[in-house]
Every structure is written in structure tokens, then in C-alpha cells.
PDB file of C-alpha atoms in Angstrom:
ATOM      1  CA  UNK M  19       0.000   0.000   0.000  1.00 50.00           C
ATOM      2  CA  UNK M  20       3.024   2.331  -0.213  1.00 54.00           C
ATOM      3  CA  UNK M  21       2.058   3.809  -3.334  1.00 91.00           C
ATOM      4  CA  UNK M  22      -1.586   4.980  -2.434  1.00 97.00           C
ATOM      5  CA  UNK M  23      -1.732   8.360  -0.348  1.00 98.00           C
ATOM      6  CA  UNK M  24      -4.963   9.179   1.642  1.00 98.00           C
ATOM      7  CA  UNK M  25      -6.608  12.390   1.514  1.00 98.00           C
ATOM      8  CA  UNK M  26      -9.718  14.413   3.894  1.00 98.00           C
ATOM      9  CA  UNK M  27     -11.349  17.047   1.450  1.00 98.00           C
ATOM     10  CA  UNK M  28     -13.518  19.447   2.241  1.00 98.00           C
ATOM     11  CA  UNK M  29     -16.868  19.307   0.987  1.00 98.00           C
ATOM     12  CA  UNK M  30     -21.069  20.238   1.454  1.00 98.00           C
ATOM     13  CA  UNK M  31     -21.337  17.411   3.600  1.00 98.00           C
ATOM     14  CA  UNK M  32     -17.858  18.013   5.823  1.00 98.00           C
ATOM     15  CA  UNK M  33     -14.530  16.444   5.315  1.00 98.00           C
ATOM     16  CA  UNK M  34     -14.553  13.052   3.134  1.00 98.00           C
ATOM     17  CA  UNK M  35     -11.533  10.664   3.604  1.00 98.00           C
ATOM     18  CA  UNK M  36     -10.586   9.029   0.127  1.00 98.00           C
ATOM     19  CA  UNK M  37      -7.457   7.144  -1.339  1.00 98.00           C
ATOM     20  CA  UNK M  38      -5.483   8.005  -4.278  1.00 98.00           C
ATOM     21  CA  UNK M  39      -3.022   6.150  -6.147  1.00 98.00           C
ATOM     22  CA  UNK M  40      -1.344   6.487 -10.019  1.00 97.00           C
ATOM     23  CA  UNK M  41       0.561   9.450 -11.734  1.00 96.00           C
ATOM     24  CA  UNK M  42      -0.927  12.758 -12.081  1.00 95.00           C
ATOM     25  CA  UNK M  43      -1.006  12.600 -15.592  1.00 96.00           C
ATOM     26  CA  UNK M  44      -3.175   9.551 -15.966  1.00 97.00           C
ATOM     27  CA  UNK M  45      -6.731   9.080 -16.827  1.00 98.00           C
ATOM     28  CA  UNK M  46      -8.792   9.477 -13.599  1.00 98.00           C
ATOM     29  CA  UNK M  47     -10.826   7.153 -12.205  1.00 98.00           C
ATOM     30  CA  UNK M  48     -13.469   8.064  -9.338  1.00 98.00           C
ATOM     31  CA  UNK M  49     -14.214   4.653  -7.114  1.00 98.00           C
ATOM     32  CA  UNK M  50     -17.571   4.225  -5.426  1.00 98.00           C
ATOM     33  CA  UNK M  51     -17.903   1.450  -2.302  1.00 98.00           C
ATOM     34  CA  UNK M  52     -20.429  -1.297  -2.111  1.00 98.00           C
ATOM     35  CA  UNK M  53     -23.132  -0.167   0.977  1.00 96.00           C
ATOM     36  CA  UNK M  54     -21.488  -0.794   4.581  1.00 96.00           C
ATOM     37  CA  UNK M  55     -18.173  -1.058   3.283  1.00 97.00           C
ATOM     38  CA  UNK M  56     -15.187   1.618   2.611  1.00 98.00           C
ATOM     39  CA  UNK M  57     -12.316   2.983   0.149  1.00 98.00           C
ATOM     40  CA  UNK M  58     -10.377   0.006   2.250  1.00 98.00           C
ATOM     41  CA  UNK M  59     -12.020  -2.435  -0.024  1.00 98.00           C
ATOM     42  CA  UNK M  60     -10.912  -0.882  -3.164  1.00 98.00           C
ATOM     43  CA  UNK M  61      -7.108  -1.125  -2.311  1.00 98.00           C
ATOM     44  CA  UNK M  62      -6.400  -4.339  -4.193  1.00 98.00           C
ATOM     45  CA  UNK M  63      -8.386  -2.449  -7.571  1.00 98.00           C
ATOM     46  CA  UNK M  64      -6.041   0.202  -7.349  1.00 98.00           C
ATOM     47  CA  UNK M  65      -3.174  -1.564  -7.312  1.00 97.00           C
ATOM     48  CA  UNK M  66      -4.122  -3.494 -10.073  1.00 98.00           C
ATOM     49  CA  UNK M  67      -4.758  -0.982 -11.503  1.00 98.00           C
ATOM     50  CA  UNK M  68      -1.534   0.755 -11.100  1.00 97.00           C
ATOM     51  CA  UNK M  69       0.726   4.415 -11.993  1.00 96.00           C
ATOM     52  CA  UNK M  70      -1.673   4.556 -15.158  1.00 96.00           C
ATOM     53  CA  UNK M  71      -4.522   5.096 -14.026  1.00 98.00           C
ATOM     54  CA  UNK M  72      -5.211   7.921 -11.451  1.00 98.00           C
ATOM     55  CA  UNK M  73      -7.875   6.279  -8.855  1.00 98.00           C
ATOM     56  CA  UNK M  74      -9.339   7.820  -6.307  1.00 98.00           C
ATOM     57  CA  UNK M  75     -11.298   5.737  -4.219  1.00 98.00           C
ATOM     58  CA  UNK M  76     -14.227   7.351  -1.888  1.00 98.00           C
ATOM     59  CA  UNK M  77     -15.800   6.779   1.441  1.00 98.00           C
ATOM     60  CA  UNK M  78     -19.518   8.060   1.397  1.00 98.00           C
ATOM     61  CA  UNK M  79     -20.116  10.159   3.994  1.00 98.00           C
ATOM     62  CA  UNK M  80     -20.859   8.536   7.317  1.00 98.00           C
ATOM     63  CA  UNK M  81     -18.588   5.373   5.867  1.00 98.00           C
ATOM     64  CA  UNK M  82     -14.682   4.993   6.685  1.00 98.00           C
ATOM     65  CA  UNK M  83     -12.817   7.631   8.000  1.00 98.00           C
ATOM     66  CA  UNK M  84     -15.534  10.697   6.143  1.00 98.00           C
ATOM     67  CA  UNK M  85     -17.530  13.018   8.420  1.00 98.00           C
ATOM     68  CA  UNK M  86     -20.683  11.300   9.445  1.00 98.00           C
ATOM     69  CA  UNK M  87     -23.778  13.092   8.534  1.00 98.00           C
ATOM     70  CA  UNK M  88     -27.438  13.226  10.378  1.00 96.00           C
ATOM     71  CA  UNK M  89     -29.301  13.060   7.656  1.00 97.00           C
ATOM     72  CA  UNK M  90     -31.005  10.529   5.054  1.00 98.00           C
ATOM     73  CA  UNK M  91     -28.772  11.078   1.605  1.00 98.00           C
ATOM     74  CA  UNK M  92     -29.789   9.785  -1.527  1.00 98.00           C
ATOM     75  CA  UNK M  93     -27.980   8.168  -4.681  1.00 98.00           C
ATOM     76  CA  UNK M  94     -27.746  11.916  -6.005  1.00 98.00           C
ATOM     77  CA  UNK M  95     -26.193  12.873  -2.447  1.00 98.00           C
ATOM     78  CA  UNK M  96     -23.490  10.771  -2.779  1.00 98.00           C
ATOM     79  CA  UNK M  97     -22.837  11.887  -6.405  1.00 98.00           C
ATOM     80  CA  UNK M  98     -22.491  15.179  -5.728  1.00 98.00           C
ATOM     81  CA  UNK M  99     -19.710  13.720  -2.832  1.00 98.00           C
ATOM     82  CA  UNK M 100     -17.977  12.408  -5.721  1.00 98.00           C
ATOM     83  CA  UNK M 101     -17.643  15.979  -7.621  1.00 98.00           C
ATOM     84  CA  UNK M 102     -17.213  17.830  -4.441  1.00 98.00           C
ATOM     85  CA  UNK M 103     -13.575  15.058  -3.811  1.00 98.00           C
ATOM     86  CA  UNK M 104     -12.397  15.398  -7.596  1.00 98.00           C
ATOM     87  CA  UNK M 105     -12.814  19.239  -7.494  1.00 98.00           C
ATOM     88  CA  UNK M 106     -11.180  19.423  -4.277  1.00 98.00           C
ATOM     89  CA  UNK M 107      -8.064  17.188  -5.798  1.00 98.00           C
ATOM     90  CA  UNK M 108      -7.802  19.669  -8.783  1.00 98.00           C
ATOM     91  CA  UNK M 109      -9.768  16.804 -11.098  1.00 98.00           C
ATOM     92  CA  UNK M 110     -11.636  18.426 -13.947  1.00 98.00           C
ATOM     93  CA  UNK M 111     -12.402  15.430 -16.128  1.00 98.00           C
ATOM     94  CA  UNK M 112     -12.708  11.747 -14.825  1.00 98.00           C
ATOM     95  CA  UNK M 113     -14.474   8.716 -15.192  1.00 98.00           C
ATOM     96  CA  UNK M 114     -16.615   6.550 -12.543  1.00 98.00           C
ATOM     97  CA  UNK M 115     -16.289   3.011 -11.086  1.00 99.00           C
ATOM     98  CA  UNK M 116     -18.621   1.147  -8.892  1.00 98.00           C
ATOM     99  CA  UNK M 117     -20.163  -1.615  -7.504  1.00 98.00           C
ATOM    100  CA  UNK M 118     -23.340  -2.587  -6.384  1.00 97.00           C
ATOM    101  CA  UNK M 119     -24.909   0.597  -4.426  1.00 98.00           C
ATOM    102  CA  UNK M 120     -21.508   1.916  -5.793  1.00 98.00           C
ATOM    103  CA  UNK M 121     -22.573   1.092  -9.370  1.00 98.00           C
ATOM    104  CA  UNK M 122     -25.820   3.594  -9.038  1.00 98.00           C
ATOM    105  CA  UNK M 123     -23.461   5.939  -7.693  1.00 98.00           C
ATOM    106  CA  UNK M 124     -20.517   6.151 -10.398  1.00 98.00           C
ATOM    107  CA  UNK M 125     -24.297   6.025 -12.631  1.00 98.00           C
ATOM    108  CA  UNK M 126     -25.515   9.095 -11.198  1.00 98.00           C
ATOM    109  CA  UNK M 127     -22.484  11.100 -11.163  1.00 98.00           C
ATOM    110  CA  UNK M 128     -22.026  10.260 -14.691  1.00 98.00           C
ATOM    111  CA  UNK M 129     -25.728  12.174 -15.287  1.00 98.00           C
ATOM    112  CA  UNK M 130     -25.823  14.902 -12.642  1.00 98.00           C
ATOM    113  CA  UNK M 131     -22.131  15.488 -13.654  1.00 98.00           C
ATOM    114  CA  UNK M 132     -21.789  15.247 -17.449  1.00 98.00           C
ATOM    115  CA  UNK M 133     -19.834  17.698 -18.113  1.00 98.00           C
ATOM    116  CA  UNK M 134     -16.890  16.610 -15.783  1.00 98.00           C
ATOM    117  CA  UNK M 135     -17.555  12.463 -16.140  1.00 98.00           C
ATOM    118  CA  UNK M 136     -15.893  10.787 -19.036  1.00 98.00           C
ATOM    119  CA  UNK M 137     -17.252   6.890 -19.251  1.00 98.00           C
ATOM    120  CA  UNK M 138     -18.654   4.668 -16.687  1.00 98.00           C
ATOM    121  CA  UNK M 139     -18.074   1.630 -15.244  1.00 98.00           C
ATOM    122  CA  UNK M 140     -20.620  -0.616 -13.902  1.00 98.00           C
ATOM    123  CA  UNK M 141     -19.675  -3.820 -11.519  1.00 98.00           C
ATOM    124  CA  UNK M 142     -22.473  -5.692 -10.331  1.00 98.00           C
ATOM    125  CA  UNK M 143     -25.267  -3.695 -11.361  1.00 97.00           C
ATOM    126  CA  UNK M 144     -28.419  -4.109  -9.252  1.00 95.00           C
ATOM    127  CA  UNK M 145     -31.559  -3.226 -10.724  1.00 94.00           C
ATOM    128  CA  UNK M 146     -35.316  -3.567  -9.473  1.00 90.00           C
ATOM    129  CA  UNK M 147     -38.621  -3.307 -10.379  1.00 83.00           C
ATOM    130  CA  UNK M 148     -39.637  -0.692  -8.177  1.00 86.00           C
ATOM    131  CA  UNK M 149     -39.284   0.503  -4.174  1.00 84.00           C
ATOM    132  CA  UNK M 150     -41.064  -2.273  -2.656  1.00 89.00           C
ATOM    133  CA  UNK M 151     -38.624  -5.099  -4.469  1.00 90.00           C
ATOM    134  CA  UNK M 152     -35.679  -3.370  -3.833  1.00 87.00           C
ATOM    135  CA  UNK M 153     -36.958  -3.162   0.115  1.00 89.00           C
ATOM    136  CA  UNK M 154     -38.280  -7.000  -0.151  1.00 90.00           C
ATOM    137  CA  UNK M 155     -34.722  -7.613  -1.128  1.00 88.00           C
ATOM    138  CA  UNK M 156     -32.707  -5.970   1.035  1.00 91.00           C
ATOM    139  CA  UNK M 157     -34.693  -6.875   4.261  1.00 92.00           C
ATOM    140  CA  UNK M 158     -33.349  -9.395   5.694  1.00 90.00           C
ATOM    141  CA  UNK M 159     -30.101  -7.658   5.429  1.00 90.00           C
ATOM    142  CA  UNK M 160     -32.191  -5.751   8.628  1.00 90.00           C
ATOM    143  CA  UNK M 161     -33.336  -9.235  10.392  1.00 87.00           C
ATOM    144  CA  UNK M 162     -30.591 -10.844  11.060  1.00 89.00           C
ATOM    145  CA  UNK M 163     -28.015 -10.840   8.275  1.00 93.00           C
ATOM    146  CA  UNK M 164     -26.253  -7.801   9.516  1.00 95.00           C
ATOM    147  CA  UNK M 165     -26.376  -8.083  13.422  1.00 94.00           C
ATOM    148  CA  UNK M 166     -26.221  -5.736  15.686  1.00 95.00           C
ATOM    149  CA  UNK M 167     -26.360  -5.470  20.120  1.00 95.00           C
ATOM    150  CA  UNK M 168     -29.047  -4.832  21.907  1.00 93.00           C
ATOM    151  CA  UNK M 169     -28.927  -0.758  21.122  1.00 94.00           C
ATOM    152  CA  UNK M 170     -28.701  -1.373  18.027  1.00 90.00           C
ATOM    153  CA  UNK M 171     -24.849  -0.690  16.774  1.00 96.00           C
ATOM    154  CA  UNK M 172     -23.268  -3.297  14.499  1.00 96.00           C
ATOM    155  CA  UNK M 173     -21.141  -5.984  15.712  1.00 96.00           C
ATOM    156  CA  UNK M 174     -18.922  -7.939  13.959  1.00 97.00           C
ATOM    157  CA  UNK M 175     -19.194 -11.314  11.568  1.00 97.00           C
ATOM    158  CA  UNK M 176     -16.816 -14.196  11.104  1.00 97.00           C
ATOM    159  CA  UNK M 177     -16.080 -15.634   7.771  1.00 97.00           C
ATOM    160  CA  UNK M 178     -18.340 -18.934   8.722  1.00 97.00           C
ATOM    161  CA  UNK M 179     -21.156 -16.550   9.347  1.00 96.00           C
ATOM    162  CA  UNK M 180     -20.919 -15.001   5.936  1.00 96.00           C
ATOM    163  CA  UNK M 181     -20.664 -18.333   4.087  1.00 95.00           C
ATOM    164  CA  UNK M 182     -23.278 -19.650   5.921  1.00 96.00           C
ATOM    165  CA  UNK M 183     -26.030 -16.939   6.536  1.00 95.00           C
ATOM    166  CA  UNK M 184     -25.098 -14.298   3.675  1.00 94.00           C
ATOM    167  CA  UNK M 185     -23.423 -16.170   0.807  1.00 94.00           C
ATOM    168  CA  UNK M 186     -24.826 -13.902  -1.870  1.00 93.00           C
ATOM    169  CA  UNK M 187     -22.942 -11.174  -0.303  1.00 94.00           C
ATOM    170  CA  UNK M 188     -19.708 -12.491  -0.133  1.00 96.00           C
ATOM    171  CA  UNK M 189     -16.714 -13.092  -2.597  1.00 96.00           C
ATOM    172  CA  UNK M 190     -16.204 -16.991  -3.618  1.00 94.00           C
ATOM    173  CA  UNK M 191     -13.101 -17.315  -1.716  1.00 95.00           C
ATOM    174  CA  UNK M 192     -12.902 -14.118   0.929  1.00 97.00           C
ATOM    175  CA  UNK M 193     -10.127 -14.153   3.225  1.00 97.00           C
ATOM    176  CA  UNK M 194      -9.415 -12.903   6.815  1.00 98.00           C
ATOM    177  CA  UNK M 195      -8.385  -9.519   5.599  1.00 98.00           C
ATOM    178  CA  UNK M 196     -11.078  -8.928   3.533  1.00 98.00           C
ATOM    179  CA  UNK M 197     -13.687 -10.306   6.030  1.00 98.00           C
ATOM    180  CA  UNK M 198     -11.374  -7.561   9.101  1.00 98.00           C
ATOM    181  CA  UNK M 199     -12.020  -4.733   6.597  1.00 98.00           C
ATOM    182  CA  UNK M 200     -15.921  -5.760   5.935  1.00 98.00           C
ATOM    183  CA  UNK M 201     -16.003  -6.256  10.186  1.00 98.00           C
ATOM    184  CA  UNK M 202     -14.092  -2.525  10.536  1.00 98.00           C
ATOM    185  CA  UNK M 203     -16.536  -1.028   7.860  1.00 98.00           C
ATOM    186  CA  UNK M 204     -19.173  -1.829   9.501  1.00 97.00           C
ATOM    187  CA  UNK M 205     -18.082  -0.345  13.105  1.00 97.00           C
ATOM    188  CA  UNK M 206     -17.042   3.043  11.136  1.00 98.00           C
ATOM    189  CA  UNK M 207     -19.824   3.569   9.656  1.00 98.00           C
ATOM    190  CA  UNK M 208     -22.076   2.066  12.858  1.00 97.00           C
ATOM    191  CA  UNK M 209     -25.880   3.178  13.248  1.00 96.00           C
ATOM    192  CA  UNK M 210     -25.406   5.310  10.110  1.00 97.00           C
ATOM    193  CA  UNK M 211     -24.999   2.001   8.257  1.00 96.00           C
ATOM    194  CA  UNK M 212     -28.530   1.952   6.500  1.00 97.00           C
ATOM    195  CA  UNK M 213     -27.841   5.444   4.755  1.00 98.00           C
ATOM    196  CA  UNK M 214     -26.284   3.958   1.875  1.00 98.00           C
ATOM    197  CA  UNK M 215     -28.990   1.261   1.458  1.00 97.00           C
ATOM    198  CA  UNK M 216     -31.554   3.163   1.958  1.00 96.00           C
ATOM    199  CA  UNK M 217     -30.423   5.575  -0.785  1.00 97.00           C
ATOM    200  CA  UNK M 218     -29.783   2.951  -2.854  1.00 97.00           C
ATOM    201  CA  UNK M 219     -33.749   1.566  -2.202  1.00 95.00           C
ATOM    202  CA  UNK M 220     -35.145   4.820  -3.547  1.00 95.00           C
ATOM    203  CA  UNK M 221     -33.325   5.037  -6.680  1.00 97.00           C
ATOM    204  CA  UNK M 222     -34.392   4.430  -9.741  1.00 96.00           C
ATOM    205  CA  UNK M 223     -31.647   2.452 -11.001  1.00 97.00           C
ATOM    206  CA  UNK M 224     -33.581   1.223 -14.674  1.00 96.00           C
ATOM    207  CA  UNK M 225     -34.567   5.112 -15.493  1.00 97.00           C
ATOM    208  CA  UNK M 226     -30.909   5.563 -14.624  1.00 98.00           C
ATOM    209  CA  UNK M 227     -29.270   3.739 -17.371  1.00 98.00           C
ATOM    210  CA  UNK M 228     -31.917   5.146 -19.428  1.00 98.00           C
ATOM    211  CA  UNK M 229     -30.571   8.605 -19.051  1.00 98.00           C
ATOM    212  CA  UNK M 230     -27.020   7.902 -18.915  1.00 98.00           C
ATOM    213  CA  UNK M 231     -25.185   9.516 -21.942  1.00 98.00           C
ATOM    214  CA  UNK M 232     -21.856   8.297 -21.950  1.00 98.00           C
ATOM    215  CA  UNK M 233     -19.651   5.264 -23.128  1.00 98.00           C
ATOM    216  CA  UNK M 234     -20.554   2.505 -20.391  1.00 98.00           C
ATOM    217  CA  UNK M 235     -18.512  -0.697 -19.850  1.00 98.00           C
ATOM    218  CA  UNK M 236     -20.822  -2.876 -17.505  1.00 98.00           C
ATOM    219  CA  UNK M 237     -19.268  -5.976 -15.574  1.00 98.00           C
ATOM    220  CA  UNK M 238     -21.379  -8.762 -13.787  1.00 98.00           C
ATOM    221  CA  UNK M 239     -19.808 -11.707 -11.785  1.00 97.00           C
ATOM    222  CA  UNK M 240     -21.294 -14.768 -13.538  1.00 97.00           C
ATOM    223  CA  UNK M 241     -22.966 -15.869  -9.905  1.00 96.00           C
ATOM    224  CA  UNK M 242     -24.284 -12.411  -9.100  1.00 95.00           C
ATOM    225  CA  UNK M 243     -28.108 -11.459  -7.839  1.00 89.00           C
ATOM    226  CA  UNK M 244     -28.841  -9.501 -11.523  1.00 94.00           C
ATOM    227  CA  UNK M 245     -26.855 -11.330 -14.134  1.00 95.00           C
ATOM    228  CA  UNK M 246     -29.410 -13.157 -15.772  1.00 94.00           C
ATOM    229  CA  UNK M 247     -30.545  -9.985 -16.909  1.00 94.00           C
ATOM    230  CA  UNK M 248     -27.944  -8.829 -18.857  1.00 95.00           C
ATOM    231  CA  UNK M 249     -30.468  -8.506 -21.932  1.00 95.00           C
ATOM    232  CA  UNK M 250     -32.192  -5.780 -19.787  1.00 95.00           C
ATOM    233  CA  UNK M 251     -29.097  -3.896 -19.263  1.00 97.00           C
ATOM    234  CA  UNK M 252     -28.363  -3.684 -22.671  1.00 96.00           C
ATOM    235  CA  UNK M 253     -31.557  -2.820 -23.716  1.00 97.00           C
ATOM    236  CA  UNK M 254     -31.725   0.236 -21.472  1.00 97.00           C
ATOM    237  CA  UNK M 255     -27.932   1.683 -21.984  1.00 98.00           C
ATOM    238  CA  UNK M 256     -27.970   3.812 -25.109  1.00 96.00           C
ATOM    239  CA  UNK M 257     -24.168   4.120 -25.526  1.00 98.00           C
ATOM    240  CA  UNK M 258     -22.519   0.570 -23.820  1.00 98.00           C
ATOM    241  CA  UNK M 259     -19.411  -0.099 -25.426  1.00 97.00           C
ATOM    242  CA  UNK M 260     -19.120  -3.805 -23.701  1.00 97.00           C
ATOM    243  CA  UNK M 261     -20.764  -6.041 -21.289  1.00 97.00           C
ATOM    244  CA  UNK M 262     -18.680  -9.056 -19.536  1.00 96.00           C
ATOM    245  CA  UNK M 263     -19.536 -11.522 -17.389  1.00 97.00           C
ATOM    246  CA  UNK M 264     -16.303 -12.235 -15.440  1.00 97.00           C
ATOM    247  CA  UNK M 265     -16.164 -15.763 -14.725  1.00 96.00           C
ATOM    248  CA  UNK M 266     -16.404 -17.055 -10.898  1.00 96.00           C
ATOM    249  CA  UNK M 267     -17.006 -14.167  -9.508  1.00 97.00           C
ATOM    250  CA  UNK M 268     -20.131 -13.490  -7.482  1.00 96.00           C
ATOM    251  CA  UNK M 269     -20.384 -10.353  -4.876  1.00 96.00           C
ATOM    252  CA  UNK M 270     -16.956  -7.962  -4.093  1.00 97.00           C
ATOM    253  CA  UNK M 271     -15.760  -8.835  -7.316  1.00 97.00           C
ATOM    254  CA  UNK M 272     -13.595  -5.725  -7.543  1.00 97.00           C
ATOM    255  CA  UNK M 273     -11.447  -7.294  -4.603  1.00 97.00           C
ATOM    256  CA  UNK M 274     -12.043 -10.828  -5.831  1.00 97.00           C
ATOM    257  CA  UNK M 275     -11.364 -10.254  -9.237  1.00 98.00           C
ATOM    258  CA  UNK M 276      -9.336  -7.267  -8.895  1.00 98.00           C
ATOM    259  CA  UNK M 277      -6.601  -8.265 -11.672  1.00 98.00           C
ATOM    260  CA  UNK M 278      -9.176  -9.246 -14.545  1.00 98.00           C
ATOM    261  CA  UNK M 279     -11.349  -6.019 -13.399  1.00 98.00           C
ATOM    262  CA  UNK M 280      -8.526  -3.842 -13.554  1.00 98.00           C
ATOM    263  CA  UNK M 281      -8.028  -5.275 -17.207  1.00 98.00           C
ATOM    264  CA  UNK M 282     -11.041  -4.706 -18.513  1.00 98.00           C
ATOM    265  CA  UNK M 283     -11.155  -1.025 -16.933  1.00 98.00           C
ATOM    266  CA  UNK M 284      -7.501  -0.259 -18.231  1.00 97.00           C
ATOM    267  CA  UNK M 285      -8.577  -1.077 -21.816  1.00 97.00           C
ATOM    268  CA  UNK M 286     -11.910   0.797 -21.909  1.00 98.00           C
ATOM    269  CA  UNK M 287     -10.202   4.219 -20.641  1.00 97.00           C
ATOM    270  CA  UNK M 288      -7.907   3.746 -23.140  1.00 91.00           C
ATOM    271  CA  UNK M 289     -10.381   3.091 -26.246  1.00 77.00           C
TER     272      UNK M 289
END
């Protein structure tokens, strides 16, 4: 991790920690976290992706080592984060990454900020029918998948727990680092940790790729939630230049998969 610098800018909603890594002169890449988890999961990405690219990988508000905020954000909320970090690193013109509630976030930014976002990349796309399936699918992330004490504040998961209880929401193979950073993400962000999901449950993810207007690479693990719907995706993206399904990979497939990600990602800034 010697090569990635961390950074607290100034922005609407207070100081927001991110990482950076690559030269100054490379394309820019703005990195968006899965719900509940932090810029810490993005480190193997960046490295991947190396010096030539320029990423910059976010914690939402409330998440990681960011300001925590008191209020309900939504999808747009957290794009506007995402301007707010690149204009405060001297960034003018970038392009977004994301996965899962990350994905609708590098989406977003890409339409509220069109005139600064470049392409978009899309990891692990979710997309629902409406409010009430996106809540039917995320609640028993709120009975029991995600515990929490008696008050109410998160406490921490093994790696048996995930594989057993929450399998969908887990790499293939995670490790003990991966599940410490999921365990530390979780006591960061604490009773805040329903903001991103939340968000993510009132946004209108299909009208989303509908109005996007830019050159789209989308990415699905071949095991995840959505990707029997790939038809649908590329139905509703007007300008996708590519969709892959990246073999073995399921959820966190930008730490799982980091290498053949970072591939894919390298040669789609480049075209």
C-alpha cells in the first residue's frame, strides 16, 4: 500500500476521507464502495490498476474515516460527494467506477455530472422493479443478516457466518483480511450504516441507465443477484461499449477479481 496516499477534502457534507493512487497525468478514475463497506475495499483495484490510471477511491459520507452526517442522503447525495472530492483534488475530467450501491453511484455522477464524467463503469449492477422489491430484497439484510447489540450498533461477523447466513454477499473465496475490513466497515460507519442502502432503495436504477449519456462498460460476476438480466441492461444503456460476465465471480468482485477487473477497466479508458 506504499504507493496509495490518503486524503480528507472538504466538501457540502464536511470532510470526506478518500485514497489516491497512479501518476498525475493519468486518466482518472473516481471509485464508489459497495453499501457498509469503505475505500479500504478498493485497495487491491487500485493496485491493479496501477501508476496509469489515477484512482481515487471514496468513502460516502458517514462510511470509513468521512464526516458522518445526520441526515437521510440519496444516490444523487453521494454523487455530488464524488464531484465535491475530484474538485477538491484539482480533477476536472474523470471517469466513474462502482459496484453494487456503488454502481448507481458512479451512474448518477455520470448524469448529474456530465460535463466533468468521461465513461462509466458498472460492476455488479443491481436493478429492481420498483421501491417495494428493492426493500423486499434488502430486508433481511435488517433481520438478522447484519447483526447488531441490543442498542442497536453493528457488531462484527466471522467468515463462517458469511458463508453460511449471507453467501450472496460475499466473494467466492474471501479471506481474513477482507472479512477484518468488511467487520471494521461496519463499526465506522455504525448506526449510520442503513444510509447507503436506503439511498440505494429509492433510486431508480432502470430510469438511470436510461438517461445515462456516456460510453458505459458494464461488468457482472457470472454468480451475481442480476446477471441473468444482462439482456435488460443492454436494452436500457444507449451508448454501452461492452458487457462481460467475469467468470467465478459473485459479490466484491472488484477485490475478488481485482486483476481481470482492472483489465477490462484499463482497456476501456484507453479506447
Amino acid at each position: 500500500m506504499a504507493d496509495i496516499t490518503r486524503h480528507l477534502i472538504d466538501t457540502r457534507f464536511g470532510q470526506v476521507h478518500c485514497r489516491t493512487m497512479g501518476r498525475s497525468d493519468a486518466p482518472a478514475l473516481a471509485i464508489a464502495h459497495i453499501n457498509q463497506q469503505s475505500s479500504a475495499l478498493q485497495i487491491e483495484l487500485m493496485q491493479a490498476l496501477g501508476a496509469g490510471v489515477r484512482s481515487v477511491a471514496i468513502d460516502y459520507p458517514s462510511h470509513g474515516m468521512s464526516d458522518p452526517i445526520d441526515f437521510q442522503p440519496g444516490i444523487q447525495d453521494y454523487a455530488d460527494c464524488v464531484q465535491d472530492v475530484m474538485n477538491g483534488l484539482g480533477i476536472a475530467r474523470y471517469s466513474t467506477l462502482g459496484e453494487a450501491t456503488g454502481a448507481a453511484v458512479a451512474l448518477e455522477t455520470g448524469i448529474r455530472h456530465t460535463a466533468h464524467v468521461e465513461r462509466v463503469v458498472l460492476l455488479n449492477c443491481p436493478i429492481y422493479r420498483d421501491r417495494k422489491q428493492a426493500h423486499d430484497v434488502h430486508a433481511p439484510l435488517k433481520s438478522g443478516l447484519r447483526p447488531a447489540d441490543a442498542s442497536g450498533f453493528p457488531v462484527t461477523r466471522t467468515l463462517e457466518f458469511m458463508l453460511e447466513h449471507d453467501p450472496s454477499h460475499s466473494p467466492f473465496a474471501p479471506t481474513q483480511s477482507w472479512m477484518d475490513r468488511v467487520n471494521r466497515a461496519q463499526i465506522e460507519v455504525g448506526r449510520n450504516r442503513w444510509q447507503a442502502l436506503d439511498a440505494l432503495n429509492a433510486y431508480d436504477v432502470g430510469s438511470g441507465l436510461e438517461r445515462l449519456d456516456k460510453d458505459t462498460l458494464l461488468l457482472m460476476g457470472e454468480h451475481f443477484h442480476y446477471t441473468s438480466r444482462l439482456e435488460e441492461y443492454r436494452a436500457r444503456l444507449r451508448r454501452l461499449e461492452s458487457a462481460r460476465i467475469i467468470a467465478g465471480a459473485r459479490f466484491g468482485m472488484a477485490w475478488e477479481k481485482a486483476d481481470e477487473v482492472a483489465d477490462a477497466v484499463r482497456a476501456f479508458l484507453r479506447a
